[in-house]
Structures are given as structure tokens and as C-alpha cells.
């Protein structure tokens, strides 16, 4: 009888310190959030009228996701309209436009936010730079994603995916900047990287995944015809990376293949 009682006490202690659900919870923490809970996510993509944004919209829609594609001029988004996705007007540099977009979204849960809208600069020498004009790069490339993320945070909290992807650039890497040029673009994207790291630290307790991903040099209006990568292949790679993200990846600077880049 004493032996039975002793074994019962040991069983209770094991159950207290090692609950049955604990190993399962640990495994779930390593699972891709957007895939494990919601295989057909609702995705918001900014700057979706052309280039990478258009390709993001095309491929997510083809995979069965609910796509909300934002553009500054919906009436001019002919290629986007052919995809049958939901098109919304949004100027990420305009706080009033962002607020109106938020109101139209309402209580709809959002699983993945892709802050893709951005503008480039190839200013090569400091003498070419108009410091006042550079404000536009920060308004679009840095503060734009901040505005949109802040506005959609309640919707992202209601979604299962809780994934925020900010599209950055290799040129934002401080370590790799050995050639200069691209004033305004480099600085605004580097600031975007810092915003993402800060956001990841703040939202980590809620299970969010916040990353910056560089698409590399892609053949778009911004990248030019000489770029070695094509949008369809690059975006397919990025979507594969996004679908495989786990909370452990939050705060990382990745390339389009999922490899970490130096800050």
C-alpha cells in the first residue's frame, strides 16, 4: 500500500512540473504561424499596382488567399483588377488616407501585412542631394509602413497569422555599404529596418512575427531592365519564406531566399 501511495505522489509531482500540454505548446511555438492556423490567410499588400506588389497579389490570390491590394490610384490599376482581388485606395505617406483605409477594413481580421510600397533614389554624390527633398523617401519608405502597421494592428491581432513583412533592400545594410550612393533610399530603408526590430521586440510577447526581407535586384521599374532577377521567381521565393516563418524568426533581416543579412 505504501508503495502505491508513493507512486501516486510521484505521478502528481510529475504532472505539476511537466504538464501534458507543455510539449505541444513548445512545438506550436516553432510552427509557421500563418500556415499552421490559417492556411488560406487574409493578406494586405501595399504598393500593389505594379512590380513586386502586383506579383505578390497575383501569387497569393492564385494560392487561394484573400488579397487586399492597396494602390494610390485604383482607377489606373488595370493589371491588378484582372486578378479579381479587393482593391483599396491608399497613400501610405498620407495619414488621412491611412485612417480612411483603416475605417474601410473595419473589424476584418488580417493575417499577413506586406508593407511593399516604396520609392527609390540613385543619388550618387552628396552634392546632388537636396536634404529637404529627401523627406519624401522617409515619408514613404519608413513612416509609411509605420502608419499602415499602426492602423492595422487591431486587425492583425484578430488574425491568426500575426505576420508583418516589411520590404527592405540590401542597400539598407550598414555592413555592406562600401560603395555609397543611393542617398535617401539607403537611409530610409535602414530606418525601416530599425522600426521592424523595435516592433518585433514590442510584439514578441503576443506571438507576432515581424521581419524585413530584401528582394534583391529585381527586373522592375525601380530595378531596371538590367536586373538579374525576375519578379515571378523572386516573389515565389519570398512567399515560401513567409509561409515558413516562426516566432523565432521575428526581428530578422532576411534575403528573398530566407538567408540572414548583416545589419
PDB file of C-alpha atoms in Angstrom:
ATOM      1  CA  UNK A   1       0.000   0.000   0.000  1.00  0.00           C
ATOM      2  CA  UNK A   2       2.824   2.398   0.893  1.00  0.00           C
ATOM      3  CA  UNK A   3       4.473   1.658  -2.447  1.00  0.00           C
ATOM      4  CA  UNK A   4       1.255   2.507  -4.317  1.00  0.00           C
ATOM      5  CA  UNK A   5       0.845   5.736  -2.349  1.00  0.00           C
ATOM      6  CA  UNK A   6       4.462   6.700  -3.063  1.00  0.00           C
ATOM      7  CA  UNK A   7       3.972   6.145  -6.806  1.00  0.00           C
ATOM      8  CA  UNK A   8       0.783   8.237  -6.762  1.00  0.00           C
ATOM      9  CA  UNK A   9       2.592  11.152  -5.131  1.00  0.00           C
ATOM     10  CA  UNK A  10       5.389  10.963  -7.727  1.00  0.00           C
ATOM     11  CA  UNK A  11       2.822  10.936 -10.549  1.00  0.00           C
ATOM     12  CA  UNK A  12       1.177  14.088  -9.148  1.00  0.00           C
ATOM     13  CA  UNK A  13       4.526  15.877  -8.900  1.00  0.00           C
ATOM     14  CA  UNK A  14       5.400  14.969 -12.498  1.00  0.00           C
ATOM     15  CA  UNK A  15       2.042  16.264 -13.686  1.00  0.00           C
ATOM     16  CA  UNK A  16       2.599  19.583 -11.871  1.00  0.00           C
ATOM     17  CA  UNK A  17       6.068  20.236 -13.189  1.00  0.00           C
ATOM     18  CA  UNK A  18       5.634  18.714 -16.641  1.00  0.00           C
ATOM     19  CA  UNK A  19       2.010  19.264 -17.743  1.00  0.00           C
ATOM     20  CA  UNK A  20       0.827  17.212 -20.669  1.00  0.00           C
ATOM     21  CA  UNK A  21       0.183  20.308 -22.791  1.00  0.00           C
ATOM     22  CA  UNK A  22       3.645  21.777 -22.325  1.00  0.00           C
ATOM     23  CA  UNK A  23       5.487  19.816 -25.048  1.00  0.00           C
ATOM     24  CA  UNK A  24       2.662  20.549 -27.503  1.00  0.00           C
ATOM     25  CA  UNK A  25       2.842  24.274 -26.765  1.00  0.00           C
ATOM     26  CA  UNK A  26       6.587  24.238 -27.294  1.00  0.00           C
ATOM     27  CA  UNK A  27       6.155  22.532 -30.657  1.00  0.00           C
ATOM     28  CA  UNK A  28       3.487  25.030 -31.726  1.00  0.00           C
ATOM     29  CA  UNK A  29       5.841  27.905 -30.930  1.00  0.00           C
ATOM     30  CA  UNK A  30       8.150  26.619 -33.658  1.00  0.00           C
ATOM     31  CA  UNK A  31       5.421  26.171 -36.260  1.00  0.00           C
ATOM     32  CA  UNK A  32       4.843  28.696 -39.050  1.00  0.00           C
ATOM     33  CA  UNK A  33       2.026  30.785 -37.602  1.00  0.00           C
ATOM     34  CA  UNK A  34       0.343  31.791 -40.860  1.00  0.00           C
ATOM     35  CA  UNK A  35       0.377  28.213 -42.142  1.00  0.00           C
ATOM     36  CA  UNK A  36      -0.426  26.208 -39.032  1.00  0.00           C
ATOM     37  CA  UNK A  37      -3.551  28.110 -38.045  1.00  0.00           C
ATOM     38  CA  UNK A  38      -4.804  29.685 -41.241  1.00  0.00           C
ATOM     39  CA  UNK A  39      -3.644  28.038 -44.500  1.00  0.00           C
ATOM     40  CA  UNK A  40      -5.722  30.490 -46.614  1.00  0.00           C
ATOM     41  CA  UNK A  41      -4.795  33.809 -44.992  1.00  0.00           C
ATOM     42  CA  UNK A  42      -6.078  37.322 -45.500  1.00  0.00           C
ATOM     43  CA  UNK A  43      -3.164  39.349 -46.851  1.00  0.00           C
ATOM     44  CA  UNK A  44      -2.845  43.141 -47.149  1.00  0.00           C
ATOM     45  CA  UNK A  45      -0.270  44.283 -49.724  1.00  0.00           C
ATOM     46  CA  UNK A  46       0.680  47.944 -50.166  1.00  0.00           C
ATOM     47  CA  UNK A  47       2.004  49.393 -53.425  1.00  0.00           C
ATOM     48  CA  UNK A  48       0.288  46.623 -55.377  1.00  0.00           C
ATOM     49  CA  UNK A  49      -0.313  48.272 -58.735  1.00  0.00           C
ATOM     50  CA  UNK A  50       2.941  47.104 -60.370  1.00  0.00           C
ATOM     51  CA  UNK A  51       6.258  45.340 -59.894  1.00  0.00           C
ATOM     52  CA  UNK A  52       6.706  43.294 -56.740  1.00  0.00           C
ATOM     53  CA  UNK A  53       3.374  44.353 -55.232  1.00  0.00           C
ATOM     54  CA  UNK A  54       1.466  43.189 -58.287  1.00  0.00           C
ATOM     55  CA  UNK A  55       3.319  39.869 -58.281  1.00  0.00           C
ATOM     56  CA  UNK A  56       2.653  39.393 -54.557  1.00  0.00           C
ATOM     57  CA  UNK A  57      -1.049  39.934 -55.271  1.00  0.00           C
ATOM     58  CA  UNK A  58      -1.045  37.537 -58.225  1.00  0.00           C
ATOM     59  CA  UNK A  59       0.672  34.689 -56.410  1.00  0.00           C
ATOM     60  CA  UNK A  60      -1.187  34.986 -53.110  1.00  0.00           C
ATOM     61  CA  UNK A  61      -4.510  35.127 -54.972  1.00  0.00           C
ATOM     62  CA  UNK A  62      -3.560  32.101 -57.085  1.00  0.00           C
ATOM     63  CA  UNK A  63      -2.820  30.185 -53.881  1.00  0.00           C
ATOM     64  CA  UNK A  64      -6.324  30.904 -52.552  1.00  0.00           C
ATOM     65  CA  UNK A  65      -5.542  33.710 -50.118  1.00  0.00           C
ATOM     66  CA  UNK A  66      -7.898  36.649 -49.633  1.00  0.00           C
ATOM     67  CA  UNK A  67      -5.914  39.578 -51.020  1.00  0.00           C
ATOM     68  CA  UNK A  68      -6.489  43.233 -50.189  1.00  0.00           C
ATOM     69  CA  UNK A  69      -4.278  45.145 -52.624  1.00  0.00           C
ATOM     70  CA  UNK A  70      -3.723  48.849 -51.994  1.00  0.00           C
ATOM     71  CA  UNK A  71      -2.816  51.470 -54.596  1.00  0.00           C
ATOM     72  CA  UNK A  72      -2.759  55.245 -54.750  1.00  0.00           C
ATOM     73  CA  UNK A  73      -4.884  55.350 -57.918  1.00  0.00           C
ATOM     74  CA  UNK A  74      -7.332  52.428 -58.145  1.00  0.00           C
ATOM     75  CA  UNK A  75      -8.693  53.658 -61.485  1.00  0.00           C
ATOM     76  CA  UNK A  76      -5.262  53.084 -63.062  1.00  0.00           C
ATOM     77  CA  UNK A  77      -4.740  49.581 -61.605  1.00  0.00           C
ATOM     78  CA  UNK A  78      -5.787  47.675 -64.729  1.00  0.00           C
ATOM     79  CA  UNK A  79      -3.495  44.667 -64.269  1.00  0.00           C
ATOM     80  CA  UNK A  80      -4.485  44.352 -60.626  1.00  0.00           C
ATOM     81  CA  UNK A  81      -8.185  44.423 -61.494  1.00  0.00           C
ATOM     82  CA  UNK A  82      -7.741  41.400 -63.744  1.00  0.00           C
ATOM     83  CA  UNK A  83      -6.713  39.318 -60.726  1.00  0.00           C
ATOM     84  CA  UNK A  84     -10.104  39.700 -59.051  1.00  0.00           C
ATOM     85  CA  UNK A  85      -8.612  40.834 -55.744  1.00  0.00           C
ATOM     86  CA  UNK A  86     -10.036  43.503 -53.469  1.00  0.00           C
ATOM     87  CA  UNK A  87      -8.524  46.865 -54.431  1.00  0.00           C
ATOM     88  CA  UNK A  88      -8.352  49.712 -51.925  1.00  0.00           C
ATOM     89  CA  UNK A  89      -7.106  53.276 -52.291  1.00  0.00           C
ATOM     90  CA  UNK A  90      -4.179  54.043 -50.016  1.00  0.00           C
ATOM     91  CA  UNK A  91      -1.380  56.588 -49.982  1.00  0.00           C
ATOM     92  CA  UNK A  92       0.984  55.407 -47.250  1.00  0.00           C
ATOM     93  CA  UNK A  93       2.516  58.901 -46.972  1.00  0.00           C
ATOM     94  CA  UNK A  94      -0.872  60.473 -46.185  1.00  0.00           C
ATOM     95  CA  UNK A  95      -2.152  59.967 -42.638  1.00  0.00           C
ATOM     96  CA  UNK A  96      -5.730  60.833 -43.635  1.00  0.00           C
ATOM     97  CA  UNK A  97      -5.641  58.221 -46.420  1.00  0.00           C
ATOM     98  CA  UNK A  98      -4.342  55.591 -43.991  1.00  0.00           C
ATOM     99  CA  UNK A  99      -7.087  56.418 -41.492  1.00  0.00           C
ATOM    100  CA  UNK A 100      -9.783  56.108 -44.172  1.00  0.00           C
ATOM    101  CA  UNK A 101      -8.344  52.771 -45.264  1.00  0.00           C
ATOM    102  CA  UNK A 102      -8.445  51.552 -41.676  1.00  0.00           C
ATOM    103  CA  UNK A 103     -12.111  52.522 -41.413  1.00  0.00           C
ATOM    104  CA  UNK A 104     -12.963  50.617 -44.596  1.00  0.00           C
ATOM    105  CA  UNK A 105     -11.210  47.498 -43.283  1.00  0.00           C
ATOM    106  CA  UNK A 106     -13.321  47.650 -40.134  1.00  0.00           C
ATOM    107  CA  UNK A 107     -13.217  44.533 -37.952  1.00  0.00           C
ATOM    108  CA  UNK A 108     -11.851  42.241 -40.669  1.00  0.00           C
ATOM    109  CA  UNK A 109      -9.038  40.036 -39.310  1.00  0.00           C
ATOM    110  CA  UNK A 110      -5.744  40.330 -41.218  1.00  0.00           C
ATOM    111  CA  UNK A 111      -3.190  37.515 -41.096  1.00  0.00           C
ATOM    112  CA  UNK A 112      -0.283  38.925 -43.107  1.00  0.00           C
ATOM    113  CA  UNK A 113       0.669  42.544 -43.801  1.00  0.00           C
ATOM    114  CA  UNK A 114       3.233  43.153 -46.529  1.00  0.00           C
ATOM    115  CA  UNK A 115       4.483  46.729 -46.480  1.00  0.00           C
ATOM    116  CA  UNK A 116       5.783  46.807 -50.037  1.00  0.00           C
ATOM    117  CA  UNK A 117       5.144  50.413 -51.148  1.00  0.00           C
ATOM    118  CA  UNK A 118       8.380  52.314 -51.599  1.00  0.00           C
ATOM    119  CA  UNK A 119      10.338  54.747 -53.745  1.00  0.00           C
ATOM    120  CA  UNK A 120      13.981  54.625 -54.845  1.00  0.00           C
ATOM    121  CA  UNK A 121      16.860  57.027 -55.252  1.00  0.00           C
ATOM    122  CA  UNK A 122      20.136  56.762 -57.144  1.00  0.00           C
ATOM    123  CA  UNK A 123      21.771  59.997 -55.986  1.00  0.00           C
ATOM    124  CA  UNK A 124      25.484  59.248 -56.224  1.00  0.00           C
ATOM    125  CA  UNK A 125      27.181  62.214 -54.591  1.00  0.00           C
ATOM    126  CA  UNK A 126      26.383  64.384 -51.599  1.00  0.00           C
ATOM    127  CA  UNK A 127      26.497  67.465 -53.859  1.00  0.00           C
ATOM    128  CA  UNK A 128      23.412  66.115 -55.671  1.00  0.00           C
ATOM    129  CA  UNK A 129      21.333  65.768 -52.515  1.00  0.00           C
ATOM    130  CA  UNK A 130      18.549  68.189 -51.633  1.00  0.00           C
ATOM    131  CA  UNK A 131      18.125  67.425 -47.939  1.00  0.00           C
ATOM    132  CA  UNK A 132      14.612  68.898 -47.863  1.00  0.00           C
ATOM    133  CA  UNK A 133      13.518  66.734 -50.804  1.00  0.00           C
ATOM    134  CA  UNK A 134      14.725  63.578 -49.049  1.00  0.00           C
ATOM    135  CA  UNK A 135      11.815  63.896 -46.646  1.00  0.00           C
ATOM    136  CA  UNK A 136       9.674  62.148 -49.273  1.00  0.00           C
ATOM    137  CA  UNK A 137      11.783  58.968 -49.006  1.00  0.00           C
ATOM    138  CA  UNK A 138      11.270  58.782 -45.257  1.00  0.00           C
ATOM    139  CA  UNK A 139       7.555  59.572 -45.561  1.00  0.00           C
ATOM    140  CA  UNK A 140       7.045  56.641 -47.952  1.00  0.00           C
ATOM    141  CA  UNK A 141       9.745  54.104 -47.068  1.00  0.00           C
ATOM    142  CA  UNK A 142       9.866  54.456 -43.285  1.00  0.00           C
ATOM    143  CA  UNK A 143       6.856  56.300 -41.917  1.00  0.00           C
ATOM    144  CA  UNK A 144       4.534  54.716 -44.499  1.00  0.00           C
ATOM    145  CA  UNK A 145       4.963  51.182 -43.117  1.00  0.00           C
ATOM    146  CA  UNK A 146       4.749  52.598 -39.588  1.00  0.00           C
ATOM    147  CA  UNK A 147       1.437  54.330 -40.336  1.00  0.00           C
ATOM    148  CA  UNK A 148      -0.089  51.280 -42.013  1.00  0.00           C
ATOM    149  CA  UNK A 149       1.110  48.847 -39.337  1.00  0.00           C
ATOM    150  CA  UNK A 150      -0.216  51.063 -36.557  1.00  0.00           C
ATOM    151  CA  UNK A 151      -3.572  51.403 -38.307  1.00  0.00           C
ATOM    152  CA  UNK A 152      -3.950  47.664 -38.958  1.00  0.00           C
ATOM    153  CA  UNK A 153      -2.617  46.427 -35.605  1.00  0.00           C
ATOM    154  CA  UNK A 154      -6.141  45.711 -34.240  1.00  0.00           C
ATOM    155  CA  UNK A 155      -6.934  43.691 -37.381  1.00  0.00           C
ATOM    156  CA  UNK A 156      -3.620  41.831 -37.157  1.00  0.00           C
ATOM    157  CA  UNK A 157      -4.339  40.996 -33.526  1.00  0.00           C
ATOM    158  CA  UNK A 158      -7.646  39.461 -34.609  1.00  0.00           C
ATOM    159  CA  UNK A 159      -5.962  37.390 -37.311  1.00  0.00           C
ATOM    160  CA  UNK A 160      -4.266  34.036 -36.858  1.00  0.00           C
ATOM    161  CA  UNK A 161      -1.097  34.837 -38.812  1.00  0.00           C
ATOM    162  CA  UNK A 162       0.131  37.921 -36.904  1.00  0.00           C
ATOM    163  CA  UNK A 163       2.847  38.377 -39.517  1.00  0.00           C
ATOM    164  CA  UNK A 164       4.298  41.725 -40.630  1.00  0.00           C
ATOM    165  CA  UNK A 165       6.730  41.746 -43.557  1.00  0.00           C
ATOM    166  CA  UNK A 166       8.483  44.999 -44.405  1.00  0.00           C
ATOM    167  CA  UNK A 167      10.163  45.007 -47.814  1.00  0.00           C
ATOM    168  CA  UNK A 168      13.622  46.494 -47.439  1.00  0.00           C
ATOM    169  CA  UNK A 169      16.821  46.391 -49.524  1.00  0.00           C
ATOM    170  CA  UNK A 170      20.369  45.051 -49.448  1.00  0.00           C
ATOM    171  CA  UNK A 171      21.333  48.730 -49.684  1.00  0.00           C
ATOM    172  CA  UNK A 172      19.999  49.226 -46.135  1.00  0.00           C
ATOM    173  CA  UNK A 173      22.804  47.099 -44.706  1.00  0.00           C
ATOM    174  CA  UNK A 174      25.316  49.244 -42.833  1.00  0.00           C
ATOM    175  CA  UNK A 175      27.892  46.454 -43.018  1.00  0.00           C
ATOM    176  CA  UNK A 176      27.658  46.091 -46.789  1.00  0.00           C
ATOM    177  CA  UNK A 177      27.696  49.779 -47.625  1.00  0.00           C
ATOM    178  CA  UNK A 178      31.154  50.104 -49.144  1.00  0.00           C
ATOM    179  CA  UNK A 179      30.204  51.918 -52.377  1.00  0.00           C
ATOM    180  CA  UNK A 180      27.998  54.767 -51.198  1.00  0.00           C
ATOM    181  CA  UNK A 181      25.327  56.363 -53.446  1.00  0.00           C
ATOM    182  CA  UNK A 182      21.534  55.931 -53.174  1.00  0.00           C
ATOM    183  CA  UNK A 183      21.246  58.736 -50.635  1.00  0.00           C
ATOM    184  CA  UNK A 184      17.787  58.871 -49.129  1.00  0.00           C
ATOM    185  CA  UNK A 185      16.933  55.333 -50.176  1.00  0.00           C
ATOM    186  CA  UNK A 186      19.639  53.706 -48.054  1.00  0.00           C
ATOM    187  CA  UNK A 187      18.876  55.862 -45.041  1.00  0.00           C
ATOM    188  CA  UNK A 188      15.092  55.441 -45.188  1.00  0.00           C
ATOM    189  CA  UNK A 189      15.335  51.662 -45.600  1.00  0.00           C
ATOM    190  CA  UNK A 190      17.873  51.396 -42.770  1.00  0.00           C
ATOM    191  CA  UNK A 191      15.389  53.295 -40.595  1.00  0.00           C
ATOM    192  CA  UNK A 192      12.694  50.829 -41.708  1.00  0.00           C
ATOM    193  CA  UNK A 193      14.935  48.005 -40.511  1.00  0.00           C
ATOM    194  CA  UNK A 194      15.247  49.622 -37.094  1.00  0.00           C
ATOM    195  CA  UNK A 195      11.486  50.169 -36.912  1.00  0.00           C
ATOM    196  CA  UNK A 196      10.989  46.469 -37.616  1.00  0.00           C
ATOM    197  CA  UNK A 197      13.436  45.402 -34.899  1.00  0.00           C
ATOM    198  CA  UNK A 198      11.692  47.679 -32.422  1.00  0.00           C
ATOM    199  CA  UNK A 199       8.269  46.400 -33.446  1.00  0.00           C
ATOM    200  CA  UNK A 200       9.427  42.792 -33.158  1.00  0.00           C
ATOM    201  CA  UNK A 201      10.625  43.388 -29.604  1.00  0.00           C
ATOM    202  CA  UNK A 202       7.359  45.063 -28.613  1.00  0.00           C
ATOM    203  CA  UNK A 203       5.036  42.479 -30.161  1.00  0.00           C
ATOM    204  CA  UNK A 204       7.024  39.321 -29.431  1.00  0.00           C
ATOM    205  CA  UNK A 205       5.019  38.540 -26.238  1.00  0.00           C
ATOM    206  CA  UNK A 206       1.861  38.459 -28.406  1.00  0.00           C
ATOM    207  CA  UNK A 207       3.313  35.900 -30.802  1.00  0.00           C
ATOM    208  CA  UNK A 208       3.820  38.305 -33.710  1.00  0.00           C
ATOM    209  CA  UNK A 209       6.379  37.709 -36.442  1.00  0.00           C
ATOM    210  CA  UNK A 210       7.958  40.947 -37.730  1.00  0.00           C
ATOM    211  CA  UNK A 211      10.712  40.733 -40.341  1.00  0.00           C
ATOM    212  CA  UNK A 212      12.384  42.760 -43.058  1.00  0.00           C
ATOM    213  CA  UNK A 213      13.017  40.987 -46.351  1.00  0.00           C
ATOM    214  CA  UNK A 214      15.208  42.210 -49.187  1.00  0.00           C
ATOM    215  CA  UNK A 215      14.019  41.034 -52.609  1.00  0.00           C
ATOM    216  CA  UNK A 216      17.437  41.641 -54.162  1.00  0.00           C
ATOM    217  CA  UNK A 217      17.916  43.247 -57.553  1.00  0.00           C
ATOM    218  CA  UNK A 218      14.713  42.544 -59.471  1.00  0.00           C
ATOM    219  CA  UNK A 219      13.674  43.498 -63.004  1.00  0.00           C
ATOM    220  CA  UNK A 220      11.003  46.105 -62.191  1.00  0.00           C
ATOM    221  CA  UNK A 221      10.513  49.806 -62.950  1.00  0.00           C
ATOM    222  CA  UNK A 222      12.713  50.570 -59.946  1.00  0.00           C
ATOM    223  CA  UNK A 223      15.308  47.836 -60.541  1.00  0.00           C
ATOM    224  CA  UNK A 224      15.604  48.442 -64.277  1.00  0.00           C
ATOM    225  CA  UNK A 225      15.830  46.042 -67.245  1.00  0.00           C
ATOM    226  CA  UNK A 226      19.400  45.008 -66.446  1.00  0.00           C
ATOM    227  CA  UNK A 227      18.462  43.410 -63.097  1.00  0.00           C
ATOM    228  CA  UNK A 228      19.287  39.678 -62.980  1.00  0.00           C
ATOM    229  CA  UNK A 229      16.153  38.519 -61.108  1.00  0.00           C
ATOM    230  CA  UNK A 230      12.604  38.316 -62.432  1.00  0.00           C
ATOM    231  CA  UNK A 231       9.591  39.195 -60.241  1.00  0.00           C
ATOM    232  CA  UNK A 232       7.733  35.875 -60.537  1.00  0.00           C
ATOM    233  CA  UNK A 233      10.648  33.776 -59.279  1.00  0.00           C
ATOM    234  CA  UNK A 234      11.698  36.229 -56.592  1.00  0.00           C
ATOM    235  CA  UNK A 235       8.203  36.621 -55.159  1.00  0.00           C
ATOM    236  CA  UNK A 236       7.661  32.848 -55.198  1.00  0.00           C
ATOM    237  CA  UNK A 237      10.808  32.546 -53.075  1.00  0.00           C
ATOM    238  CA  UNK A 238       9.684  35.277 -50.669  1.00  0.00           C
ATOM    239  CA  UNK A 239       6.208  33.783 -50.230  1.00  0.00           C
ATOM    240  CA  UNK A 240       7.841  30.457 -49.446  1.00  0.00           C
ATOM    241  CA  UNK A 241       9.951  32.186 -46.802  1.00  0.00           C
ATOM    242  CA  UNK A 242       6.930  33.993 -45.334  1.00  0.00           C
ATOM    243  CA  UNK A 243       4.893  30.789 -45.106  1.00  0.00           C
ATOM    244  CA  UNK A 244       7.740  29.125 -43.224  1.00  0.00           C
ATOM    245  CA  UNK A 245       8.357  31.876 -40.659  1.00  0.00           C
ATOM    246  CA  UNK A 246       8.028  31.087 -36.963  1.00  0.00           C
ATOM    247  CA  UNK A 247       8.080  33.414 -33.935  1.00  0.00           C
ATOM    248  CA  UNK A 248      11.786  32.598 -33.550  1.00  0.00           C
ATOM    249  CA  UNK A 249      12.405  34.485 -36.804  1.00  0.00           C
ATOM    250  CA  UNK A 250      10.869  37.719 -35.566  1.00  0.00           C
ATOM    251  CA  UNK A 251      13.245  40.670 -35.801  1.00  0.00           C
ATOM    252  CA  UNK A 252      15.431  39.184 -38.567  1.00  0.00           C
ATOM    253  CA  UNK A 253      16.812  40.838 -41.719  1.00  0.00           C
ATOM    254  CA  UNK A 254      16.396  38.249 -44.485  1.00  0.00           C
ATOM    255  CA  UNK A 255      17.025  37.990 -48.201  1.00  0.00           C
ATOM    256  CA  UNK A 256      14.448  36.576 -50.608  1.00  0.00           C
ATOM    257  CA  UNK A 257      15.730  33.027 -50.011  1.00  0.00           C
ATOM    258  CA  UNK A 258      15.434  33.296 -46.239  1.00  0.00           C
ATOM    259  CA  UNK A 259      19.139  33.784 -45.521  1.00  0.00           C
ATOM    260  CA  UNK A 260      20.036  36.305 -42.822  1.00  0.00           C
ATOM    261  CA  UNK A 261      21.703  39.525 -43.951  1.00  0.00           C
ATOM    262  CA  UNK A 262      24.128  41.627 -41.887  1.00  0.00           C
ATOM    263  CA  UNK A 263      22.626  44.746 -40.365  1.00  0.00           C
TER     264      UNK A 263
END
